[in-house]
XYZ file of C-alpha atoms in Angstrom:
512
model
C -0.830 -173.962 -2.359
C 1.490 -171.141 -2.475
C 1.585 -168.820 1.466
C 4.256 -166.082 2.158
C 5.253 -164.716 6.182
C 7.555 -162.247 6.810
C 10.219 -162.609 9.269
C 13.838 -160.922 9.366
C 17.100 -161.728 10.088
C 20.089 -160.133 12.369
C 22.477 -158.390 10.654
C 24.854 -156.681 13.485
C 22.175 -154.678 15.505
C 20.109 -154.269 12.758
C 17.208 -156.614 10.950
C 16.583 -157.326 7.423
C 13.643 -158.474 5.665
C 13.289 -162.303 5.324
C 10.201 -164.228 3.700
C 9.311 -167.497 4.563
C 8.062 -168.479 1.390
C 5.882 -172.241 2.019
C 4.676 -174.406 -0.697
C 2.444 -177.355 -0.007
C 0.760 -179.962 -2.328
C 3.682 -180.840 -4.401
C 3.409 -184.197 -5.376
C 6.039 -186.879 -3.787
C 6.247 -188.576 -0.314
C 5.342 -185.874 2.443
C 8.373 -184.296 3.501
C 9.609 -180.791 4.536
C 12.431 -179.645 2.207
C 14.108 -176.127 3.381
C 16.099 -174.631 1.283
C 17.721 -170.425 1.302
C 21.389 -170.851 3.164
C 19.831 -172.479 6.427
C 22.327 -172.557 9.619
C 22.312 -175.872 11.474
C 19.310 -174.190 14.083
C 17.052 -173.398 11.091
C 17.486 -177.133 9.932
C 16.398 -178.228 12.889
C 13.139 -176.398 12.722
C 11.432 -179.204 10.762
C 11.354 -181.199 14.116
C 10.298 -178.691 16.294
C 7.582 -177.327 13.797
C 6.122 -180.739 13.160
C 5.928 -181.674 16.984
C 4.584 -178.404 17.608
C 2.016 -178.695 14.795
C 0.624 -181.976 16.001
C 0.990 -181.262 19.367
C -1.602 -177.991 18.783
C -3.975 -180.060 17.084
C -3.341 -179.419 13.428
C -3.068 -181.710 10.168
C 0.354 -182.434 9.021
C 1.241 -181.859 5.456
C 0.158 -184.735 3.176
C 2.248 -183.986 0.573
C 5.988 -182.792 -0.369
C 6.245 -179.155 1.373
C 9.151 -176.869 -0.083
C 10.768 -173.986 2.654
C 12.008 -171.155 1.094
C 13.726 -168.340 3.260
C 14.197 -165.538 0.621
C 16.531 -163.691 -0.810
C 18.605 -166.622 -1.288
C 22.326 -165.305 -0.651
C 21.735 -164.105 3.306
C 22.842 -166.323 5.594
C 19.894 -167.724 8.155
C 20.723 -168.350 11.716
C 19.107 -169.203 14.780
C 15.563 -170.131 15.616
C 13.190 -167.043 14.405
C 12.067 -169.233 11.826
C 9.507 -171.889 13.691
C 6.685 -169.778 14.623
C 6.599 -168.272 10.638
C 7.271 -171.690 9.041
C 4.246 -173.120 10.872
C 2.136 -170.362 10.609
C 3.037 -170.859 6.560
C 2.004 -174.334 6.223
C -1.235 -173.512 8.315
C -1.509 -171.116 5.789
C -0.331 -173.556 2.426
C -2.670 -176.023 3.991
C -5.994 -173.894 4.335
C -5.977 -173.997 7.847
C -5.688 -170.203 8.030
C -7.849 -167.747 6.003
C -5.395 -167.024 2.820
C -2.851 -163.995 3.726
C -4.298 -162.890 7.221
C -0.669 -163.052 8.181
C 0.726 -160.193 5.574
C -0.038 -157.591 7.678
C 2.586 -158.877 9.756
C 6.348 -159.566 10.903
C 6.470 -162.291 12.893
C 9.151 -164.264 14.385
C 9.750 -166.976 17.404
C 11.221 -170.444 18.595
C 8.533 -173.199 19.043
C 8.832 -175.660 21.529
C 7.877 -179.249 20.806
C 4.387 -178.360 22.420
C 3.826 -175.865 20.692
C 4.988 -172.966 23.061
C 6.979 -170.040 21.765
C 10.184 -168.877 23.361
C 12.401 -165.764 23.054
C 14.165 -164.851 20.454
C 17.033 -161.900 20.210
C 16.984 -158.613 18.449
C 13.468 -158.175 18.772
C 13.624 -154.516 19.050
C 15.086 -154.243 15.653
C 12.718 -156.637 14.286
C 10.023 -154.208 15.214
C 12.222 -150.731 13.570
C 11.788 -153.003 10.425
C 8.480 -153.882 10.719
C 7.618 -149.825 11.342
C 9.717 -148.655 8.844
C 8.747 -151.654 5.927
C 4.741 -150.430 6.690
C 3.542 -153.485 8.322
C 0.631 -153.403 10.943
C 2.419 -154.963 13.336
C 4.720 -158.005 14.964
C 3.789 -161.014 16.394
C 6.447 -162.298 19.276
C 7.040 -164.465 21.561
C 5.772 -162.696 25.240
C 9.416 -162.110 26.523
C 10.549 -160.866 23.381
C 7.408 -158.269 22.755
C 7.854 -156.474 25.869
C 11.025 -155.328 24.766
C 9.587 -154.520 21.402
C 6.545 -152.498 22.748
C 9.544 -150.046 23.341
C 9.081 -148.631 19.522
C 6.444 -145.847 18.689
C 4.167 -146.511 15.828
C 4.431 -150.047 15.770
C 1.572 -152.512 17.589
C 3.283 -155.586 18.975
C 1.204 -158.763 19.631
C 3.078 -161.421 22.179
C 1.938 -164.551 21.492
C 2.910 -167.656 23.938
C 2.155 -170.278 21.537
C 1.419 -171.341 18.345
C -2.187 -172.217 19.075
C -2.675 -168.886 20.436
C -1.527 -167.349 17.209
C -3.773 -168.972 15.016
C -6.583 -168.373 17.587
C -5.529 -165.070 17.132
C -5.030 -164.526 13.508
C -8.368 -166.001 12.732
C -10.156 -163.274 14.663
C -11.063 -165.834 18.239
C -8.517 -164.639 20.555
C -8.036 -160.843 21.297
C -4.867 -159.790 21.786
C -4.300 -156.155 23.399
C -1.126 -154.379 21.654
C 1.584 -153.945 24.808
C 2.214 -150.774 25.022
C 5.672 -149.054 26.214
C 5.222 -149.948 29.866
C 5.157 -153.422 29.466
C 8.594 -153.603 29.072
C 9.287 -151.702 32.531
C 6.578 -153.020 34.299
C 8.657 -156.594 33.551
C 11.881 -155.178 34.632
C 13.502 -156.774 37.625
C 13.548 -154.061 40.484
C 16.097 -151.733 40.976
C 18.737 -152.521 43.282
C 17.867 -149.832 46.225
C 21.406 -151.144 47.973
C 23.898 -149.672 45.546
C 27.556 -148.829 46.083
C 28.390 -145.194 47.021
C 31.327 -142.959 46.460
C 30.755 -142.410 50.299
C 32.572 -145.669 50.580
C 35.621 -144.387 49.447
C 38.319 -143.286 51.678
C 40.665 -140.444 50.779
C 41.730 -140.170 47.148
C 40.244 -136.768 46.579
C 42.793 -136.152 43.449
C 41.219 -139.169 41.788
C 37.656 -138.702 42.971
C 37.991 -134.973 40.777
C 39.036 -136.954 37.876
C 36.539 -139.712 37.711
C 34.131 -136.591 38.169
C 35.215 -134.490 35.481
C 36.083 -137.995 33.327
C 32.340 -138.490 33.611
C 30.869 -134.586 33.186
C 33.045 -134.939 29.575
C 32.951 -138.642 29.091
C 36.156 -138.801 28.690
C 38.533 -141.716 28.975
C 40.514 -142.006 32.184
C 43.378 -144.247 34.062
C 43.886 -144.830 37.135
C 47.827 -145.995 38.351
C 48.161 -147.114 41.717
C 49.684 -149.852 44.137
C 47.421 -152.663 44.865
C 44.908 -151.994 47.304
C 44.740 -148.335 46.629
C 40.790 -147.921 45.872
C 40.942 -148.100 41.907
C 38.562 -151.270 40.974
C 36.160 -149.749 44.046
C 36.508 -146.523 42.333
C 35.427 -147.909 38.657
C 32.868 -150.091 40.064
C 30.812 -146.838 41.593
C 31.191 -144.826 38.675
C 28.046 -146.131 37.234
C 26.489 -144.350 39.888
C 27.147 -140.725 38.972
C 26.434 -141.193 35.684
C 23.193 -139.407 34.425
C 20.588 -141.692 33.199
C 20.344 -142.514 29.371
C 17.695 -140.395 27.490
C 15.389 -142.669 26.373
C 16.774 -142.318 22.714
C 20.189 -143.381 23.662
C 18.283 -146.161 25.923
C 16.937 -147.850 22.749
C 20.414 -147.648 21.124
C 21.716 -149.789 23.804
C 19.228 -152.030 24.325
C 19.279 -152.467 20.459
C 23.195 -154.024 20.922
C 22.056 -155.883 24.262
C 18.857 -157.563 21.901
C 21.010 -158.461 19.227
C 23.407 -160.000 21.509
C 20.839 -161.645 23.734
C 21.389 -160.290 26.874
C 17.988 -158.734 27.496
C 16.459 -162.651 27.103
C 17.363 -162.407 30.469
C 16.251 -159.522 31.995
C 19.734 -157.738 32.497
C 18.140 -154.308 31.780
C 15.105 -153.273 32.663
C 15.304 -149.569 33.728
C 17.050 -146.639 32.456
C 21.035 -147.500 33.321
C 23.887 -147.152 30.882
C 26.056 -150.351 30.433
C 29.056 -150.993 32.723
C 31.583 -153.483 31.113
C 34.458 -155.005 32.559
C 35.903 -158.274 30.849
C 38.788 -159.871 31.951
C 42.154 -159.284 30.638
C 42.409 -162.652 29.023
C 39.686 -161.599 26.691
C 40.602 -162.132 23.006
C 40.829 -159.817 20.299
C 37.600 -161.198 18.470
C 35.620 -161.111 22.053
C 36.633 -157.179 22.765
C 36.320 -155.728 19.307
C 32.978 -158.614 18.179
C 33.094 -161.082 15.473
C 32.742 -164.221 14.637
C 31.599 -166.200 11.368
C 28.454 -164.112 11.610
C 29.624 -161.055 13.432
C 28.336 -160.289 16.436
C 28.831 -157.187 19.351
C 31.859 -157.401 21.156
C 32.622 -155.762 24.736
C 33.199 -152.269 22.991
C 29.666 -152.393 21.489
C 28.200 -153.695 24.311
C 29.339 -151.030 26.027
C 27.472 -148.397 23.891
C 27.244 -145.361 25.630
C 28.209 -146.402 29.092
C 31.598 -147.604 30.646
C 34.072 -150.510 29.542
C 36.577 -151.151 32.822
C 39.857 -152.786 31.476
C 41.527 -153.805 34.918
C 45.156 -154.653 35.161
C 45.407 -152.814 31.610
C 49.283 -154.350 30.925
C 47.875 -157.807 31.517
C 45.834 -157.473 28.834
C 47.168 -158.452 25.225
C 48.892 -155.966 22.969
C 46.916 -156.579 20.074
C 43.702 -156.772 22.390
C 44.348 -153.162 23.331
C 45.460 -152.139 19.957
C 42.721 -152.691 18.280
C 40.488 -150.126 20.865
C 42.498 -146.760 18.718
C 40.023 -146.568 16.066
C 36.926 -147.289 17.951
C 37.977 -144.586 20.832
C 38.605 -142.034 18.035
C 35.634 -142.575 15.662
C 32.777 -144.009 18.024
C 32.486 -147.121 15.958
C 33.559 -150.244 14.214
C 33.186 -151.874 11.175
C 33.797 -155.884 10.862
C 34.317 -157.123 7.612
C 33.725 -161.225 7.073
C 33.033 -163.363 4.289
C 29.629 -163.145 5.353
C 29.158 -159.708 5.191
C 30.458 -156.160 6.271
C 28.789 -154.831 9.209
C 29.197 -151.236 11.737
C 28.282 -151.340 15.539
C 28.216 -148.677 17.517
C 30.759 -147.979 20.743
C 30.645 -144.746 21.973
C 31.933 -145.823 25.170
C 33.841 -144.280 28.209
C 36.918 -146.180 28.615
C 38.273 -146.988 32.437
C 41.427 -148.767 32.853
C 43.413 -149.148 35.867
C 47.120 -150.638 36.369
C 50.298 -151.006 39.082
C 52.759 -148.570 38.555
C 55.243 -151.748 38.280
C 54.945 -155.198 38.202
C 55.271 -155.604 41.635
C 52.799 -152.575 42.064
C 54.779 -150.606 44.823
C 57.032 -148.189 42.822
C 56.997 -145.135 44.902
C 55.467 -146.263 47.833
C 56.587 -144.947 50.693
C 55.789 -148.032 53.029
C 56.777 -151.009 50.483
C 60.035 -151.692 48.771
C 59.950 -152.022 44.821
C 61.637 -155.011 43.668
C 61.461 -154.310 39.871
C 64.489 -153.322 37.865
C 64.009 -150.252 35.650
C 64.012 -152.553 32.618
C 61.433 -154.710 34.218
C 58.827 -151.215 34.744
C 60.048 -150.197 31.116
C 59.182 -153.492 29.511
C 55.672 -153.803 32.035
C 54.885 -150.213 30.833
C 55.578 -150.767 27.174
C 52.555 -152.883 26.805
C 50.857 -149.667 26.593
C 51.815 -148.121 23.375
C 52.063 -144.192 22.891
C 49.093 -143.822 20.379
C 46.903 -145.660 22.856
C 47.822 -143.777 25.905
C 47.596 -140.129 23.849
C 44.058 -141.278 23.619
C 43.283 -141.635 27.121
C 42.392 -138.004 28.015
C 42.829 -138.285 32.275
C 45.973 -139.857 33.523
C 46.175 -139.553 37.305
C 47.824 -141.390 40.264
C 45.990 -143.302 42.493
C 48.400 -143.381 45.958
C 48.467 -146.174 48.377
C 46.127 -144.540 51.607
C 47.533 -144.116 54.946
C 46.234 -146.279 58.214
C 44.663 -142.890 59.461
C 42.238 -142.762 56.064
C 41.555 -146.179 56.465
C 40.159 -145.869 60.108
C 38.513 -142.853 59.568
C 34.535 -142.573 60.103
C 34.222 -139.572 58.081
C 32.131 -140.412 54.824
C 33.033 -138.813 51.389
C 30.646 -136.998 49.396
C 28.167 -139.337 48.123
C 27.230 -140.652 44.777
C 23.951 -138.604 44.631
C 25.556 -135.038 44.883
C 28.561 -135.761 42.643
C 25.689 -137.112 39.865
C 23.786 -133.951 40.348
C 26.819 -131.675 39.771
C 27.449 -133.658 36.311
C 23.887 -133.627 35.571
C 24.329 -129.709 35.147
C 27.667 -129.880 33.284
C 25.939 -132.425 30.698
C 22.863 -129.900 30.228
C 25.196 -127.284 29.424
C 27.185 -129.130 26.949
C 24.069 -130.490 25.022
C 23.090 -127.129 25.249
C 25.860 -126.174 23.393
C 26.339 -129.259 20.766
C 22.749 -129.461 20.340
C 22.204 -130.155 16.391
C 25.083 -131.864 16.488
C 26.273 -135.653 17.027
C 28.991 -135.153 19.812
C 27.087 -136.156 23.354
C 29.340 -134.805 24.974
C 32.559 -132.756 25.291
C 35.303 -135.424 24.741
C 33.282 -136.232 20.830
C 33.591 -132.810 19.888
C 35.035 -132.277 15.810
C 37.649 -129.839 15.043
C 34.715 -126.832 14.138
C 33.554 -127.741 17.478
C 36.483 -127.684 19.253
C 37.725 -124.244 17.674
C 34.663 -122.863 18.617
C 33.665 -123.727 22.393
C 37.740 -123.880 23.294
C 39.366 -121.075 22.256
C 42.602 -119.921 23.971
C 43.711 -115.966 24.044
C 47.086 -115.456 23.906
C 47.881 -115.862 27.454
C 46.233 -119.570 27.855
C 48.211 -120.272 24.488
C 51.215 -119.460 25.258
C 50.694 -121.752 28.809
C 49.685 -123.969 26.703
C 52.141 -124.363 24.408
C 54.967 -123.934 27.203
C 53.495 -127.202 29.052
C 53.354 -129.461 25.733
C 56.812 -128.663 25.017
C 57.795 -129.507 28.749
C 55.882 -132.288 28.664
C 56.673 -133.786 24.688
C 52.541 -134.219 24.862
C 51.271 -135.211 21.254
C 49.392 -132.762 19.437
C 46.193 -135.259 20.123
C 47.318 -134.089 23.634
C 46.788 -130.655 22.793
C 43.454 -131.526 21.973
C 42.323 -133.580 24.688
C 43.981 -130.983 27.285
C 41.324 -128.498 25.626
C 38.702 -130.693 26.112
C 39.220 -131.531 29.609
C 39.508 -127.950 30.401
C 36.443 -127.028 28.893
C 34.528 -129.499 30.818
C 36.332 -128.337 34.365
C 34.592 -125.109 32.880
C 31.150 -126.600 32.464
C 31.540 -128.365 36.180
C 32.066 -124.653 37.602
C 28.893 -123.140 35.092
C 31.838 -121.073 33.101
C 30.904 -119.632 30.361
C 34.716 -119.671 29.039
C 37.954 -121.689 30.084
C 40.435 -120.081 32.397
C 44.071 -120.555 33.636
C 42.631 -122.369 36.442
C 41.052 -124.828 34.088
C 43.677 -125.247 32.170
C 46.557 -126.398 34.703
C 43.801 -128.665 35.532
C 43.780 -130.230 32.393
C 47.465 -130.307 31.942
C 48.198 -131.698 35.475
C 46.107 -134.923 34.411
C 48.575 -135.530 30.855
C 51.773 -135.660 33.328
C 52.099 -139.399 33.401
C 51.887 -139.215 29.758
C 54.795 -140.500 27.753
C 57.936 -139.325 28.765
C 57.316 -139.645 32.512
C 55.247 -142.621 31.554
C 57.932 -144.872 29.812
């Protein structure tokens, strides 16, 4: 007897349809034969489904029983398969009423007793189940709460394979989760958070995380060691305004498909903050694989990827960030496919001014020849630096900062100020896909920046001072226009404009 179950498979963030086609009462020896470009974890499925088959109580197939995981050509990884295969030979076998599963998508890992466990990418699992028309998903618990995120959709979690037979034959209700199942299984907020009150002095660099953050635009940090810029980066997660919940299910999408919400890493309404260390491969910043996957860029989708110690890292590592920071995306082509993620991402990076770290400090002695700070800085190349929009010095602090009592403005009233500079910029791009000021097009950018004359000309006089790129020009315009939306100005100034220049000095010439 002939039973079909839908199912999907991964491909980048998104899921594709796959049916688990079952065939039972061939004649031969009974054995499971699964065929349709099985990885080494659907293989194994035949154990696990058999255990968990007997283990629930069930017959075992008498006869020869053929697997099929249609279409043929797409490459099938990981475990989604052993909660559809079984519920398809319940099915071939007339254990099941014919077809009570076509209403659904289902998907989950089975253990040997029968149990389900989580799998990844649910969330996109159920976006294919709502757009392909289906009734509904059945998933493991873990994986449905996430699920339960997507309107129009009615997600059944199921904790074993008994239960989902109980359940498909009409003797177990099963309530629908609905979207607050998902928070309601969140781990708690942290309520003991770093502050921005923590940080002593470095009001120059305080300004430019703030406006980095009102624009989201990309930012570095150069100072000696010990000069506040990892404490910095770690707290900037804390003035950042909370994801809309639109942009919330675009990252948790990228976390699902790479896992990471299996373990309850996000729970409540927080943007991503990234920060892998500088020995990270190419392959591990950019994703990849055999069977691509998110990489630290993706995973940072619409929240903040911290590259500490930015020379350590390696050339090609950083090289291959230019197109992603320009177009908001990447594309990875392998033999088993071509596929986009998204990584709209603020990037933070932070480096010594030397090797040594203590060029132009007043209280240490730089060792480095200038070769040595030529040859540290050249790991940095120009077209990756022109695309860093802030560049501003982070100096060493003084004995008398460090002792002080007096606590900086806290996170709270910095977030509130940005809060207001974001409403007025989706105010402005609304209709459009820029999020913020530092994605604005060229139309855009004509538009909501326009120079007169007199900001021109100052303009023009600093990038020829300066030898800025014209993707300097650019940027500086940017920048200036969010200094403008921090101070509710309805048009950019000379005030916001030497800003915005004074945070491109470090850039090449003085840089190199």
């Amino acid at each position: 007897m002939l039973a079909t179950v839908s199912s999907a498979a991964l491909q980048g963030i998104d899921a594709v349809t796959v049916q688990v086609e079952v065939n039972s009462g061939e004649s031969g020896e009974p054995k499971l034969i699964l065929v349709g470009l099985p990885d080494a974890a659907v293989k194994e499925s035949e154990d696990r489904v058999f255990s968990a088959l007997s283990n629930s109580g069930f017959k075992m197939p008498r006869t020869r029983t053929t697997i099929n995981l249609a279409p043929g050509d797409l490459k099938k990884e990981g475990p989604f398969y052993d909660l559809p295969i079984a519920l398809g030979i319940l099915d071939a076998t007339a254990q099941i009423e014919p077809g009570v599963t076509r209403n659904f998508l289902i998907a989950g890992e089975l253990g040997l007793s029968g149990e389900t466990r989580a799998v990844k990418g649910a969330l996109a699992m159920a976006l294919l189940a709502k757009n392909a028309g289906k009734r509904g998903v059945l998933l493991p618990a873990h994986s449905a709460r996430e699920a339960a995120l997507v309107d129009d959709i009615e997600v059944y979690p199921v904790d074993s394979l008994d239960a989902a037979h109980r359940f498909l034959t009409g003797q177990l209700p099963i309530e629908p989760l609905g979207r607050d199942a998902f928070f309601a299984a969140a781990p708690p907020r942290p309520t003991a958070r770093a502050d921005f009150s923590e940080i002593k002095g470095q009001q120059t660099v305080r300004r430019a995380v703030e406006i980095a953050v009102a624009g989201s635009h990309n930012i570095l940090m150069i100072g000696p060691p010990g000069s506040g810029k990892s404490m910095i980066a770690q707290r900037i997660p804390t003035i950042m305004p909370e994801p809309e919940l639109n942009e919330f299910l675009e990252i948790l999408r990228i976390q699902s498909a790479a896992g990471r919400t299996l373990s309850g890493d996000l729970g409540f309404l927080e943007r991503p903050h990234r920060s892998p260390h500088h020995t990270i491969s190419d392959v591990g910043l950019l994703g990849g694989g055999s069977i691509p996957g998110p990489g630290e860029i993706s995973l940072a989708h619409q929240g903040v990827l911290f590259l500490d110690e930015l020379p350590e890292f390696k050339r090609s590592a950083l090289e291959v960030l230019r197109q992603p920071l320009e177009q908001g995306s990447v594309t990875i082509s392998r033999s088993a496919g071509k596929v986009t993620f998204p990584c709209q991402f603020m990037l933070v990076a932070a480096m010594n001014p030397c090797p040594c770290g203590y060029l132009g400090d007043a209280k240490h002695e730089c060792r480095c020849s200038p070769t040595q700070i030529q040859r540290y800085r050249s790991r940095i190349s120009g077209p990756l630096l022109d695309r860093i929009d802030l560049h501003v010095e982070a100096p060493a602090l003084s004995i008398e900062e460090l002792r002080s009592e007096k606590e900086g403005e806290d996170s709270a009233t910095m977030r509130e100020r940005i809060a207001r500079a974001r409403e007025r910029q989706h105010s402005r791009l609304a209709g459009s896909s820029a999020p913020a000021n530092a994605r604005m097009n060229h139309s855009q950018l004509r538009r909501f920046c326009a120079l007169d004359d007199t900001l021109g000309n100052l303009l023009q006089q600093a990038m020829e001072e300066l030898s800025l790129s014209a993707r300097a020009y650019d940027r500086i315009r940017k920048v200036a226009r969010t200094i403008a939306d921090l101070e509710d100005a309805d048009a950019i100034d000379a005030r916001h404009l030497l800003e915005a220049i004074q945070y491109r000095s470090l850039d090449r010439n003085l840089f190199y």
